mmCIF file of N, CA and C and ligand atoms in Angstrom:
data_model
loop_
_atom_site.group_PDB
_atom_site.id
_atom_site.type_symbol
_atom_site.label_atom_id
_atom_site.label_comp_id
_atom_site.label_asym_id
_atom_site.label_seq_id
_atom_site.Cartn_x
_atom_site.Cartn_y
_atom_site.Cartn_z
ATOM 1 N N MET A 80 -73.365 156.882 211.644
ATOM 2 C CA MET A 80 -72.073 156.547 212.251
ATOM 3 C C MET A 80 -71.135 157.750 212.201
ATOM 4 N N GLN A 81 -71.065 158.385 211.024
ATOM 5 C CA GLN A 81 -70.186 159.535 210.859
ATOM 6 C C GLN A 81 -70.568 160.655 211.835
ATOM 7 N N GLU A 82 -71.862 160.823 212.043
ATOM 8 C CA GLU A 82 -72.340 161.862 212.948
ATOM 9 C C GLU A 82 -71.911 161.583 214.381
ATOM 10 N N LEU A 83 -72.009 160.315 214.726
ATOM 11 C CA LEU A 83 -71.610 159.882 216.060
ATOM 12 C C LEU A 83 -70.130 160.199 216.293
ATOM 13 N N TYR A 84 -69.324 159.942 215.276
ATOM 14 C CA TYR A 84 -67.891 160.198 215.345
ATOM 15 C C TYR A 84 -67.621 161.685 215.525
ATOM 16 N N GLN A 85 -68.387 162.492 214.763
ATOM 17 C CA GLN A 85 -68.193 163.937 214.872
ATOM 18 C C GLN A 85 -68.522 164.428 216.272
ATOM 19 N N GLU A 86 -69.581 163.873 216.835
ATOM 20 C CA GLU A 86 -69.971 164.249 218.198
ATOM 21 C C GLU A 86 -68.871 163.904 219.192
ATOM 22 N N LEU A 87 -68.273 162.753 218.993
ATOM 23 C CA LEU A 87 -67.199 162.298 219.875
ATOM 24 C C LEU A 87 -66.009 163.261 219.805
ATOM 25 N N ILE A 88 -65.681 163.696 218.581
ATOM 26 C CA ILE A 88 -64.554 164.623 218.412
ATOM 27 C C ILE A 88 -64.877 165.981 219.039
ATOM 28 N N ILE A 89 -66.087 166.456 218.811
ATOM 29 C CA ILE A 89 -66.480 167.750 219.387
ATOM 30 C C ILE A 89 -66.469 167.670 220.916
ATOM 31 N N ASP A 90 -66.978 166.562 221.446
ATOM 32 C CA ASP A 90 -67.021 166.372 222.895
ATOM 33 C C ASP A 90 -65.610 166.350 223.496
ATOM 34 N N HIS A 91 -64.729 165.575 222.897
ATOM 35 C CA HIS A 91 -63.353 165.494 223.407
ATOM 36 C C HIS A 91 -62.573 166.781 223.148
ATOM 37 N N GLY A 92 -62.938 167.474 222.057
ATOM 38 C CA GLY A 92 -62.274 168.734 221.760
ATOM 39 C C GLY A 92 -62.644 169.811 222.773
ATOM 40 N N LYS A 93 -63.891 169.780 223.203
ATOM 41 C CA LYS A 93 -64.375 170.781 224.154
ATOM 42 C C LYS A 93 -63.996 170.440 225.589
ATOM 43 N N ARG A 94 -64.089 169.150 225.896
ATOM 44 C CA ARG A 94 -63.801 168.716 227.269
ATOM 45 C C ARG A 94 -62.769 167.600 227.240
ATOM 46 N N PRO A 95 -61.512 167.959 226.923
ATOM 47 C CA PRO A 95 -60.505 166.909 226.809
ATOM 48 C C PRO A 95 -60.304 166.150 228.121
ATOM 49 N N ARG A 96 -60.163 164.831 228.022
ATOM 50 C CA ARG A 96 -59.919 163.995 229.200
ATOM 51 C C ARG A 96 -58.424 164.018 229.519
ATOM 52 N N ASN A 97 -58.135 163.789 230.783
ATOM 53 C CA ASN A 97 -56.741 163.768 231.248
ATOM 54 C C ASN A 97 -56.002 165.052 230.878
ATOM 55 N N TYR A 98 -56.714 166.163 230.958
ATOM 56 C CA TYR A 98 -56.105 167.458 230.656
ATOM 57 C C TYR A 98 -55.512 168.028 231.940
ATOM 58 N N ARG A 99 -54.264 167.721 232.149
ATOM 59 C CA ARG A 99 -53.540 168.180 233.338
ATOM 60 C C ARG A 99 -52.067 167.915 233.084
ATOM 61 N N ARG A 100 -51.235 168.311 234.026
ATOM 62 C CA ARG A 100 -49.824 168.004 233.855
ATOM 63 C C ARG A 100 -49.334 167.190 235.042
ATOM 64 N N LEU A 101 -48.234 166.468 234.833
ATOM 65 C CA LEU A 101 -47.621 165.712 235.923
ATOM 66 C C LEU A 101 -46.424 166.501 236.420
ATOM 67 N N ALA A 102 -46.295 166.587 237.730
ATOM 68 C CA ALA A 102 -45.188 167.342 238.321
ATOM 69 C C ALA A 102 -43.860 166.655 238.020
ATOM 70 N N ALA A 103 -43.854 165.332 238.079
ATOM 71 C CA ALA A 103 -42.599 164.607 237.843
ATOM 72 C C ALA A 103 -42.829 163.409 236.927
ATOM 73 N N PRO A 104 -43.088 163.689 235.629
ATOM 74 C CA PRO A 104 -43.351 162.587 234.706
ATOM 75 C C PRO A 104 -42.080 161.767 234.438
ATOM 76 N N THR A 105 -42.249 160.507 234.079
ATOM 77 C CA THR A 105 -41.106 159.688 233.676
ATOM 78 C C THR A 105 -40.507 160.274 232.407
ATOM 79 N N CYS A 106 -41.366 160.724 231.517
ATOM 80 C CA CYS A 106 -40.912 161.396 230.317
ATOM 81 C C CYS A 106 -42.011 162.327 229.818
ATOM 82 N N SER A 107 -41.596 163.341 229.103
ATOM 83 C CA SER A 107 -42.565 164.283 228.547
ATOM 84 C C SER A 107 -41.976 164.868 227.268
ATOM 85 N N HIS A 108 -42.842 165.453 226.475
ATOM 86 C CA HIS A 108 -42.361 166.040 225.228
ATOM 87 C C HIS A 108 -43.327 167.123 224.786
ATOM 88 N N GLU A 109 -42.781 168.111 224.062
ATOM 89 C CA GLU A 109 -43.625 169.170 223.534
ATOM 90 C C GLU A 109 -43.766 168.995 222.032
ATOM 91 N N GLY A 110 -44.985 169.158 221.561
ATOM 92 C CA GLY A 110 -45.227 169.032 220.133
ATOM 93 C C GLY A 110 -45.847 170.296 219.575
ATOM 94 N N TYR A 111 -45.521 170.600 218.324
ATOM 95 C CA TYR A 111 -46.041 171.802 217.695
ATOM 96 C C TYR A 111 -46.359 171.509 216.233
ATOM 97 N N ASN A 112 -47.510 171.937 215.819
ATOM 98 C CA ASN A 112 -47.928 171.777 214.426
ATOM 99 C C ASN A 112 -48.078 173.160 213.810
ATOM 100 N N PRO A 113 -47.022 173.650 213.117
ATOM 101 C CA PRO A 113 -47.055 175.019 212.587
ATOM 102 C C PRO A 113 -48.139 175.247 211.543
ATOM 103 N N LEU A 114 -48.581 174.188 210.893
ATOM 104 C CA LEU A 114 -49.614 174.332 209.862
ATOM 105 C C LEU A 114 -50.916 174.882 210.439
ATOM 106 N N CYS A 115 -51.174 174.509 211.693
ATOM 107 C CA CYS A 115 -52.462 174.880 212.292
ATOM 108 C C CYS A 115 -52.267 175.703 213.560
ATOM 109 N N GLY A 116 -51.069 175.631 214.127
ATOM 110 C CA GLY A 116 -50.801 176.352 215.358
ATOM 111 C C GLY A 116 -51.098 175.537 216.607
ATOM 112 N N ASP A 117 -51.310 174.241 216.450
ATOM 113 C CA ASP A 117 -51.566 173.373 217.606
ATOM 114 C C ASP A 117 -50.267 173.169 218.382
ATOM 115 N N ARG A 118 -50.384 173.270 219.688
ATOM 116 C CA ARG A 118 -49.213 173.116 220.538
ATOM 117 C C ARG A 118 -49.631 172.341 221.785
ATOM 118 N N LEU A 119 -48.885 171.311 222.129
ATOM 119 C CA LEU A 119 -49.244 170.567 223.335
ATOM 120 C C LEU A 119 -48.041 169.886 223.976
ATOM 121 N N ASN A 120 -48.183 169.626 225.250
ATOM 122 C CA ASN A 120 -47.190 168.880 226.017
ATOM 123 C C ASN A 120 -47.821 167.586 226.473
ATOM 124 N N ILE A 121 -47.079 166.501 226.327
ATOM 125 C CA ILE A 121 -47.579 165.213 226.803
ATOM 126 C C ILE A 121 -46.696 164.731 227.939
ATOM 127 N N TYR A 122 -47.339 164.279 229.001
ATOM 128 C CA TYR A 122 -46.622 163.781 230.175
ATOM 129 C C TYR A 122 -46.929 162.302 230.354
ATOM 130 N N VAL A 123 -45.876 161.506 230.484
ATOM 131 C CA VAL A 123 -46.058 160.063 230.621
ATOM 132 C C VAL A 123 -45.390 159.573 231.903
ATOM 133 N N GLU A 124 -46.112 158.722 232.598
ATOM 134 C CA GLU A 124 -45.523 158.074 233.758
ATOM 135 C C GLU A 124 -45.610 156.568 233.518
ATOM 136 N N HIS A 125 -44.480 155.878 233.635
ATOM 137 C CA HIS A 125 -44.500 154.423 233.434
ATOM 138 C C HIS A 125 -43.474 153.769 234.340
ATOM 139 N N ASP A 126 -43.603 152.455 234.489
ATOM 140 C CA ASP A 126 -42.704 151.723 235.380
ATOM 141 C C ASP A 126 -41.688 150.896 234.595
ATOM 142 N N GLY A 127 -41.534 151.223 233.312
ATOM 143 C CA GLY A 127 -40.601 150.484 232.479
ATOM 144 C C GLY A 127 -41.305 149.456 231.614
ATOM 145 N N THR A 128 -42.505 149.067 232.004
ATOM 146 C CA THR A 128 -43.272 148.070 231.253
ATOM 147 C C THR A 128 -44.640 148.612 230.882
ATOM 148 N N CYS A 129 -45.259 149.238 231.864
ATOM 149 C CA CYS A 129 -46.651 149.641 231.735
ATOM 150 C C CYS A 129 -46.789 151.162 231.878
ATOM 151 N N ILE A 130 -47.689 151.727 231.085
ATOM 152 C CA ILE A 130 -47.953 153.165 231.198
ATOM 153 C C ILE A 130 -48.974 153.376 232.304
ATOM 154 N N THR A 131 -48.518 153.907 233.414
ATOM 155 C CA THR A 131 -49.403 154.047 234.570
ATOM 156 C C THR A 131 -50.218 155.333 234.510
ATOM 157 N N ASP A 132 -49.675 156.349 233.857
ATOM 158 C CA ASP A 132 -50.441 157.587 233.732
ATOM 159 C C ASP A 132 -49.968 158.343 232.491
ATOM 160 N N VAL A 133 -50.906 159.001 231.863
ATOM 161 C CA VAL A 133 -50.563 159.842 230.719
ATOM 162 C C VAL A 133 -51.571 160.970 230.643
ATOM 163 N N CYS A 134 -51.075 162.172 230.456
ATOM 164 C CA CYS A 134 -51.961 163.319 230.373
ATOM 165 C C CYS A 134 -51.310 164.384 229.487
ATOM 166 N N PHE A 135 -52.040 165.435 229.225
ATOM 167 C CA PHE A 135 -51.507 166.460 228.327
ATOM 168 C C PHE A 135 -52.098 167.816 228.653
ATOM 169 N N GLN A 136 -51.423 168.830 228.176
ATOM 170 C CA GLN A 136 -51.946 170.188 228.228
ATOM 171 C C GLN A 136 -51.528 170.893 226.958
ATOM 172 N N GLY A 137 -52.361 171.795 226.500
ATOM 173 C CA GLY A 137 -51.990 172.523 225.299
ATOM 174 C C GLY A 137 -53.155 173.296 224.737
ATOM 175 N N GLU A 138 -52.908 173.852 223.544
ATOM 176 C CA GLU A 138 -53.931 174.628 222.871
ATOM 177 C C GLU A 138 -53.903 174.311 221.399
ATOM 178 N N GLY A 139 -55.069 174.238 220.831
ATOM 179 C CA GLY A 139 -55.121 173.968 219.404
ATOM 180 C C GLY A 139 -56.545 173.751 218.952
ATOM 181 N N CYS A 140 -56.678 173.285 217.720
ATOM 182 C CA CYS A 140 -58.003 173.073 217.152
ATOM 183 C C CYS A 140 -58.679 171.868 217.817
ATOM 184 N N ALA A 141 -59.948 171.711 217.548
ATOM 185 C CA ALA A 141 -60.734 170.637 218.165
ATOM 186 C C ALA A 141 -60.155 169.263 217.842
ATOM 187 N N ILE A 142 -59.665 169.096 216.617
ATOM 188 C CA ILE A 142 -59.154 167.777 216.232
ATOM 189 C C ILE A 142 -57.880 167.433 217.008
ATOM 190 N N SER A 143 -56.984 168.405 217.151
ATOM 191 C CA SER A 143 -55.739 168.126 217.878
ATOM 192 C C SER A 143 -56.016 167.839 219.348
ATOM 193 N N MET A 144 -56.951 168.563 219.941
ATOM 194 C CA MET A 144 -57.282 168.352 221.351
ATOM 195 C C MET A 144 -58.015 167.019 221.537
ATOM 196 N N ALA A 145 -58.941 166.727 220.630
ATOM 197 C CA ALA A 145 -59.685 165.465 220.722
ATOM 198 C C ALA A 145 -58.749 164.277 220.536
ATOM 199 N N SER A 146 -57.801 164.425 219.620
ATOM 200 C CA SER A 146 -56.865 163.338 219.361
ATOM 201 C C SER A 146 -55.991 163.067 220.586
ATOM 202 N N ALA A 147 -55.515 164.138 221.221
ATOM 203 C CA ALA A 147 -54.694 163.981 222.424
ATOM 204 C C ALA A 147 -55.520 163.354 223.547
ATOM 205 N N SER A 148 -56.758 163.801 223.671
ATOM 206 C CA SER A 148 -57.647 163.277 224.701
ATOM 207 C C SER A 148 -57.898 161.782 224.495
ATOM 208 N N LEU A 149 -58.182 161.403 223.249
ATOM 209 C CA LEU A 149 -58.441 160.003 222.932
ATOM 210 C C LEU A 149 -57.175 159.165 223.093
ATOM 211 N N LEU A 150 -56.035 159.771 222.792
ATOM 212 C CA LEU A 150 -54.753 159.080 222.976
ATOM 213 C C LEU A 150 -54.572 158.686 224.438
ATOM 214 N N THR A 151 -54.791 159.638 225.331
ATOM 215 C CA THR A 151 -54.571 159.346 226.752
ATOM 216 C C THR A 151 -55.469 158.194 227.201
ATOM 217 N N GLN A 152 -56.705 158.181 226.702
ATOM 218 C CA GLN A 152 -57.612 157.095 227.078
ATOM 219 C C GLN A 152 -57.193 155.762 226.467
ATOM 220 N N ALA A 153 -56.627 155.834 225.264
ATOM 221 C CA ALA A 153 -56.275 154.599 224.556
ATOM 222 C C ALA A 153 -55.034 153.927 225.137
ATOM 223 N N VAL A 154 -54.069 154.714 225.608
ATOM 224 C CA VAL A 154 -52.798 154.098 226.016
ATOM 225 C C VAL A 154 -52.624 153.975 227.534
ATOM 226 N N LYS A 155 -53.436 154.682 228.302
ATOM 227 C CA LYS A 155 -53.294 154.610 229.753
ATOM 228 C C LYS A 155 -53.594 153.193 230.240
ATOM 229 N N GLY A 156 -52.671 152.650 231.026
ATOM 230 C CA GLY A 156 -52.862 151.301 231.544
ATOM 231 C C GLY A 156 -52.355 150.215 230.608
ATOM 232 N N GLN A 157 -51.961 150.609 229.409
ATOM 233 C CA GLN A 157 -51.437 149.632 228.435
ATOM 234 C C GLN A 157 -49.944 149.431 228.666
ATOM 235 N N SER A 158 -49.425 148.330 228.120
ATOM 236 C CA SER A 158 -47.983 148.153 228.146
ATOM 237 C C SER A 158 -47.380 149.112 227.119
ATOM 238 N N ILE A 159 -46.106 149.428 227.301
ATOM 239 C CA ILE A 159 -45.433 150.327 226.365
ATOM 240 C C ILE A 159 -45.420 149.717 224.965
ATOM 241 N N VAL A 160 -45.208 148.411 224.904
ATOM 242 C CA VAL A 160 -45.188 147.701 223.618
ATOM 243 C C VAL A 160 -46.528 147.872 222.897
ATOM 244 N N ARG A 161 -47.607 147.677 223.647
ATOM 245 C CA ARG A 161 -48.943 147.797 223.054
ATOM 246 C C ARG A 161 -49.228 149.247 222.634
ATOM 247 N N ALA A 162 -48.793 150.177 223.448
ATOM 248 C CA ALA A 162 -49.011 151.587 223.123
ATOM 249 C C ALA A 162 -48.328 151.945 221.808
ATOM 250 N N GLU A 163 -47.121 151.395 221.600
ATOM 251 C CA GLU A 163 -46.406 151.672 220.353
ATOM 252 C C GLU A 163 -47.092 151.008 219.172
ATOM 253 N N GLU A 164 -47.706 149.861 219.451
ATOM 254 C CA GLU A 164 -48.458 149.153 218.431
ATOM 255 C C GLU A 164 -49.674 149.982 218.012
ATOM 256 N N ILE A 165 -50.369 150.535 219.000
ATOM 257 C CA ILE A 165 -51.545 151.372 218.728
ATOM 258 C C ILE A 165 -51.116 152.588 217.900
ATOM 259 N N PHE A 166 -49.972 153.184 218.264
ATOM 260 C CA PHE A 166 -49.447 154.319 217.515
ATOM 261 C C PHE A 166 -49.263 153.946 216.046
ATOM 262 N N THR A 167 -48.610 152.804 215.805
ATOM 263 C CA THR A 167 -48.334 152.365 214.434
ATOM 264 C C THR A 167 -49.630 152.119 213.658
ATOM 265 N N LEU A 168 -50.566 151.428 214.288
ATOM 266 C CA LEU A 168 -51.847 151.125 213.639
ATOM 267 C C LEU A 168 -52.592 152.399 213.267
ATOM 268 N N PHE A 169 -52.657 153.308 214.247
ATOM 269 C CA PHE A 169 -53.382 154.558 214.067
ATOM 270 C C PHE A 169 -52.732 155.403 212.981
ATOM 271 N N HIS A 170 -51.389 155.458 213.032
ATOM 272 C CA HIS A 170 -50.645 156.267 212.076
ATOM 273 C C HIS A 170 -50.808 155.726 210.662
ATOM 274 N N GLN A 171 -50.733 154.411 210.523
ATOM 275 C CA GLN A 171 -50.912 153.795 209.207
ATOM 276 C C GLN A 171 -52.313 154.028 208.681
ATOM 277 N N ALA A 172 -53.291 153.899 209.577
ATOM 278 C CA ALA A 172 -54.681 154.078 209.158
ATOM 279 C C ALA A 172 -54.905 155.501 208.657
ATOM 280 N N LEU A 173 -54.287 156.464 209.316
ATOM 281 C CA LEU A 173 -54.478 157.866 208.949
ATOM 282 C C LEU A 173 -53.697 158.277 207.712
ATOM 283 N N THR A 174 -52.459 157.817 207.607
ATOM 284 C CA THR A 174 -51.610 158.300 206.527
ATOM 285 C C THR A 174 -51.662 157.421 205.282
ATOM 286 N N LEU A 175 -51.901 156.131 205.466
ATOM 287 C CA LEU A 175 -51.935 155.239 204.316
ATOM 288 C C LEU A 175 -53.343 154.748 204.009
ATOM 289 N N GLY A 176 -54.279 155.110 204.894
ATOM 290 C CA GLY A 176 -55.648 154.638 204.713
ATOM 291 C C GLY A 176 -55.754 153.140 204.919
ATOM 292 N N LYS A 177 -54.763 152.596 205.621
ATOM 293 C CA LYS A 177 -54.743 151.152 205.865
ATOM 294 C C LYS A 177 -55.349 150.862 207.224
ATOM 295 N N VAL A 178 -56.457 150.184 207.231
ATOM 296 C CA VAL A 178 -57.071 149.834 208.507
ATOM 297 C C VAL A 178 -57.003 148.322 208.688
ATOM 298 N N ASP A 179 -56.343 147.913 209.738
ATOM 299 C CA ASP A 179 -56.262 146.502 210.066
ATOM 300 C C ASP A 179 -57.518 146.135 210.840
ATOM 301 N N MET A 180 -58.440 145.499 210.157
ATOM 302 C CA MET A 180 -59.729 145.209 210.782
ATOM 303 C C MET A 180 -59.633 144.165 211.883
ATOM 304 N N THR A 181 -58.520 143.479 211.962
ATOM 305 C CA THR A 181 -58.384 142.477 213.012
ATOM 306 C C THR A 181 -58.038 143.153 214.334
ATOM 307 N N ASP A 182 -57.607 144.411 214.240
ATOM 308 C CA ASP A 182 -57.250 145.112 215.459
ATOM 309 C C ASP A 182 -58.195 146.283 215.656
ATOM 310 N N ASP A 183 -58.883 146.286 216.756
ATOM 311 C CA ASP A 183 -59.898 147.291 217.021
ATOM 312 C C ASP A 183 -59.269 148.561 217.592
ATOM 313 N N LEU A 184 -59.431 149.648 216.886
ATOM 314 C CA LEU A 184 -58.889 150.911 217.374
ATOM 315 C C LEU A 184 -59.878 151.627 218.297
ATOM 316 N N GLY A 185 -61.036 151.032 218.451
ATOM 317 C CA GLY A 185 -62.019 151.609 219.370
ATOM 318 C C GLY A 185 -62.415 153.023 218.983
ATOM 319 N N LYS A 186 -62.448 153.898 219.975
ATOM 320 C CA LYS A 186 -62.881 155.272 219.750
ATOM 321 C C LYS A 186 -61.962 156.026 218.804
ATOM 322 N N LEU A 187 -60.723 155.538 218.673
ATOM 323 C CA LEU A 187 -59.776 156.226 217.789
ATOM 324 C C LEU A 187 -60.271 156.254 216.357
ATOM 325 N N GLU A 188 -61.146 155.307 216.032
ATOM 326 C CA GLU A 188 -61.678 155.262 214.668
ATOM 327 C C GLU A 188 -62.432 156.540 214.327
ATOM 328 N N ALA A 189 -62.878 157.237 215.353
ATOM 329 C CA ALA A 189 -63.578 158.502 215.131
ATOM 330 C C ALA A 189 -62.689 159.504 214.411
ATOM 331 N N LEU A 190 -61.384 159.358 214.601
ATOM 332 C CA LEU A 190 -60.448 160.326 214.021
ATOM 333 C C LEU A 190 -60.055 159.978 212.587
ATOM 334 N N LEU A 191 -60.360 158.760 212.168
ATOM 335 C CA LEU A 191 -59.898 158.331 210.857
ATOM 336 C C LEU A 191 -60.579 159.079 209.718
ATOM 337 N N GLY A 192 -61.707 159.725 210.011
ATOM 338 C CA GLY A 192 -62.409 160.505 209.001
ATOM 339 C C GLY A 192 -61.573 161.655 208.461
ATOM 340 N N VAL A 193 -60.573 162.109 209.237
ATOM 341 C CA VAL A 193 -59.768 163.245 208.786
ATOM 342 C C VAL A 193 -58.739 162.817 207.738
ATOM 343 N N ALA A 194 -58.594 161.503 207.518
ATOM 344 C CA ALA A 194 -57.602 161.001 206.562
ATOM 345 C C ALA A 194 -57.771 161.639 205.184
ATOM 346 N N GLN A 195 -59.023 162.038 204.864
ATOM 347 C CA GLN A 195 -59.270 162.628 203.543
ATOM 348 C C GLN A 195 -58.911 164.120 203.479
ATOM 349 N N TYR A 196 -58.515 164.685 204.603
ATOM 350 C CA TYR A 196 -58.085 166.087 204.613
ATOM 351 C C TYR A 196 -56.632 166.168 205.074
ATOM 352 N N PRO A 197 -55.680 166.134 204.125
ATOM 353 C CA PRO A 197 -54.257 166.041 204.474
ATOM 354 C C PRO A 197 -53.770 167.047 205.518
ATOM 355 N N THR A 198 -54.302 168.287 205.482
ATOM 356 C CA THR A 198 -53.816 169.260 206.458
ATOM 357 C C THR A 198 -54.322 168.929 207.862
ATOM 358 N N ARG A 199 -55.476 168.281 207.947
ATOM 359 C CA ARG A 199 -56.013 167.923 209.257
ATOM 360 C C ARG A 199 -55.339 166.680 209.829
ATOM 361 N N VAL A 200 -54.730 165.893 208.947
ATOM 362 C CA VAL A 200 -54.035 164.695 209.422
ATOM 363 C C VAL A 200 -52.945 165.095 210.415
ATOM 364 N N LYS A 201 -52.270 166.218 210.131
ATOM 365 C CA LYS A 201 -51.219 166.713 211.040
ATOM 366 C C LYS A 201 -51.805 167.041 212.411
ATOM 367 N N CYS A 202 -53.014 167.568 212.422
ATOM 368 C CA CYS A 202 -53.667 167.896 213.689
ATOM 369 C C CYS A 202 -53.939 166.618 214.485
ATOM 370 N N ALA A 203 -54.380 165.594 213.767
ATOM 371 C CA ALA A 203 -54.753 164.341 214.432
ATOM 372 C C ALA A 203 -53.533 163.543 214.884
ATOM 373 N N THR A 204 -52.409 163.695 214.177
ATOM 374 C CA THR A 204 -51.236 162.884 214.523
ATOM 375 C C THR A 204 -50.278 163.605 215.472
ATOM 376 N N LEU A 205 -50.478 164.909 215.663
ATOM 377 C CA LEU A 205 -49.547 165.673 216.513
ATOM 378 C C LEU A 205 -49.341 165.024 217.885
ATOM 379 N N ALA A 206 -50.436 164.733 218.570
ATOM 380 C CA ALA A 206 -50.336 164.160 219.915
ATOM 381 C C ALA A 206 -49.585 162.831 219.887
ATOM 382 N N TRP A 207 -49.783 162.092 218.810
ATOM 383 C CA TRP A 207 -49.178 160.755 218.714
ATOM 384 C C TRP A 207 -47.681 160.834 218.491
ATOM 385 N N HIS A 208 -47.272 161.747 217.611
ATOM 386 C CA HIS A 208 -45.833 161.927 217.396
ATOM 387 C C HIS A 208 -45.174 162.430 218.680
ATOM 388 N N THR A 209 -45.876 163.291 219.376
ATOM 389 C CA THR A 209 -45.342 163.842 220.622
ATOM 390 C C THR A 209 -45.223 162.751 221.681
ATOM 391 N N PHE A 210 -46.242 161.933 221.752
ATOM 392 C CA PHE A 210 -46.245 160.811 222.690
ATOM 393 C C PHE A 210 -45.089 159.850 222.388
ATOM 394 N N LYS A 211 -44.926 159.542 221.092
ATOM 395 C CA LYS A 211 -43.863 158.628 220.661
ATOM 396 C C LYS A 211 -42.494 159.215 220.994
ATOM 397 N N ALA A 212 -42.330 160.492 220.761
ATOM 398 C CA ALA A 212 -41.059 161.158 221.061
ATOM 399 C C ALA A 212 -40.768 161.089 222.549
ATOM 400 N N ALA A 213 -41.789 161.245 223.364
ATOM 401 C CA ALA A 213 -41.607 161.149 224.818
ATOM 402 C C ALA A 213 -41.126 159.751 225.190
ATOM 403 N N LEU A 214 -41.730 158.743 224.594
ATOM 404 C CA LEU A 214 -41.329 157.367 224.891
ATOM 405 C C LEU A 214 -39.908 157.093 224.411
ATOM 406 N N ASP A 215 -39.539 157.641 223.281
ATOM 407 C CA ASP A 215 -38.201 157.412 222.730
ATOM 408 C C ASP A 215 -37.116 158.038 223.601
ATOM 409 N N CYS A 216 -37.442 159.142 224.252
ATOM 410 C CA CYS A 216 -36.490 159.762 225.182
ATOM 411 C C CYS A 216 -36.157 158.773 226.287
ATOM 412 N N ARG A 217 -37.196 158.103 226.744
ATOM 413 C CA ARG A 217 -37.017 157.110 227.801
ATOM 414 C C ARG A 217 -36.000 156.063 227.358
ATOM 415 N N LYS A 218 -36.148 155.617 226.112
ATOM 416 C CA LYS A 218 -35.270 154.550 225.619
ATOM 417 C C LYS A 218 -33.822 155.000 225.624
ATOM 418 N N SER A 219 -33.585 156.193 225.099
ATOM 419 C CA SER A 219 -32.198 156.622 225.021
ATOM 420 C C SER A 219 -31.629 156.792 226.424
ATOM 421 N N ARG A 220 -32.499 157.190 227.350
ATOM 422 C CA ARG A 220 -32.006 157.368 228.708
ATOM 423 C C ARG A 220 -31.712 156.003 229.344
ATOM 424 N N VAL A 221 -32.628 155.059 229.104
ATOM 425 C CA VAL A 221 -32.461 153.729 229.670
ATOM 426 C C VAL A 221 -31.190 153.062 229.136
ATOM 427 N N SER A 222 -30.909 153.243 227.845
ATOM 428 C CA SER A 222 -29.777 152.539 227.239
ATOM 429 C C SER A 222 -28.434 153.058 227.759
ATOM 430 N N THR A 223 -28.418 154.268 228.276
ATOM 431 C CA THR A 223 -27.157 154.809 228.772
ATOM 432 C C THR A 223 -26.954 154.499 230.251
ATOM 433 N N GLU A 224 -27.967 153.899 230.868
ATOM 434 C CA GLU A 224 -27.864 153.633 232.305
ATOM 435 C C GLU A 224 -26.991 152.416 232.575
HETATM 436 ZN ZN1 LIG B 127 -55.095 171.685 214.225
#
């Protein structure tokens, strides 16, 4: 199982999915992990309820790229509420080692192996914090409208 997970990370790290940018995203954010030098931009397009498109571009280690790639696959087509739920579940699983077995993280579970390497956790969570920050920008903008 562990080997399978490693293959998945290497595959996504080498050939990240949804690796592109949006010309006019609903929201976007840049993330940087100085510990490792990972840097990426996340672009989100949504209609206020549902995430219709999400993609990213950047440079970094295999784990940061694989995590961003898996993120785009996990949240694309989901409601914003569900996407935030996935963020919370994933973040808790990585930082607290808490895995809610009633909720299936799917391929994201491949990344949970890095939980035992604290410096790599930052690589795995970078895309997620960046994604969350992009969504939060939307909120502040919406509330002032
Ligand atoms: Zn990294």
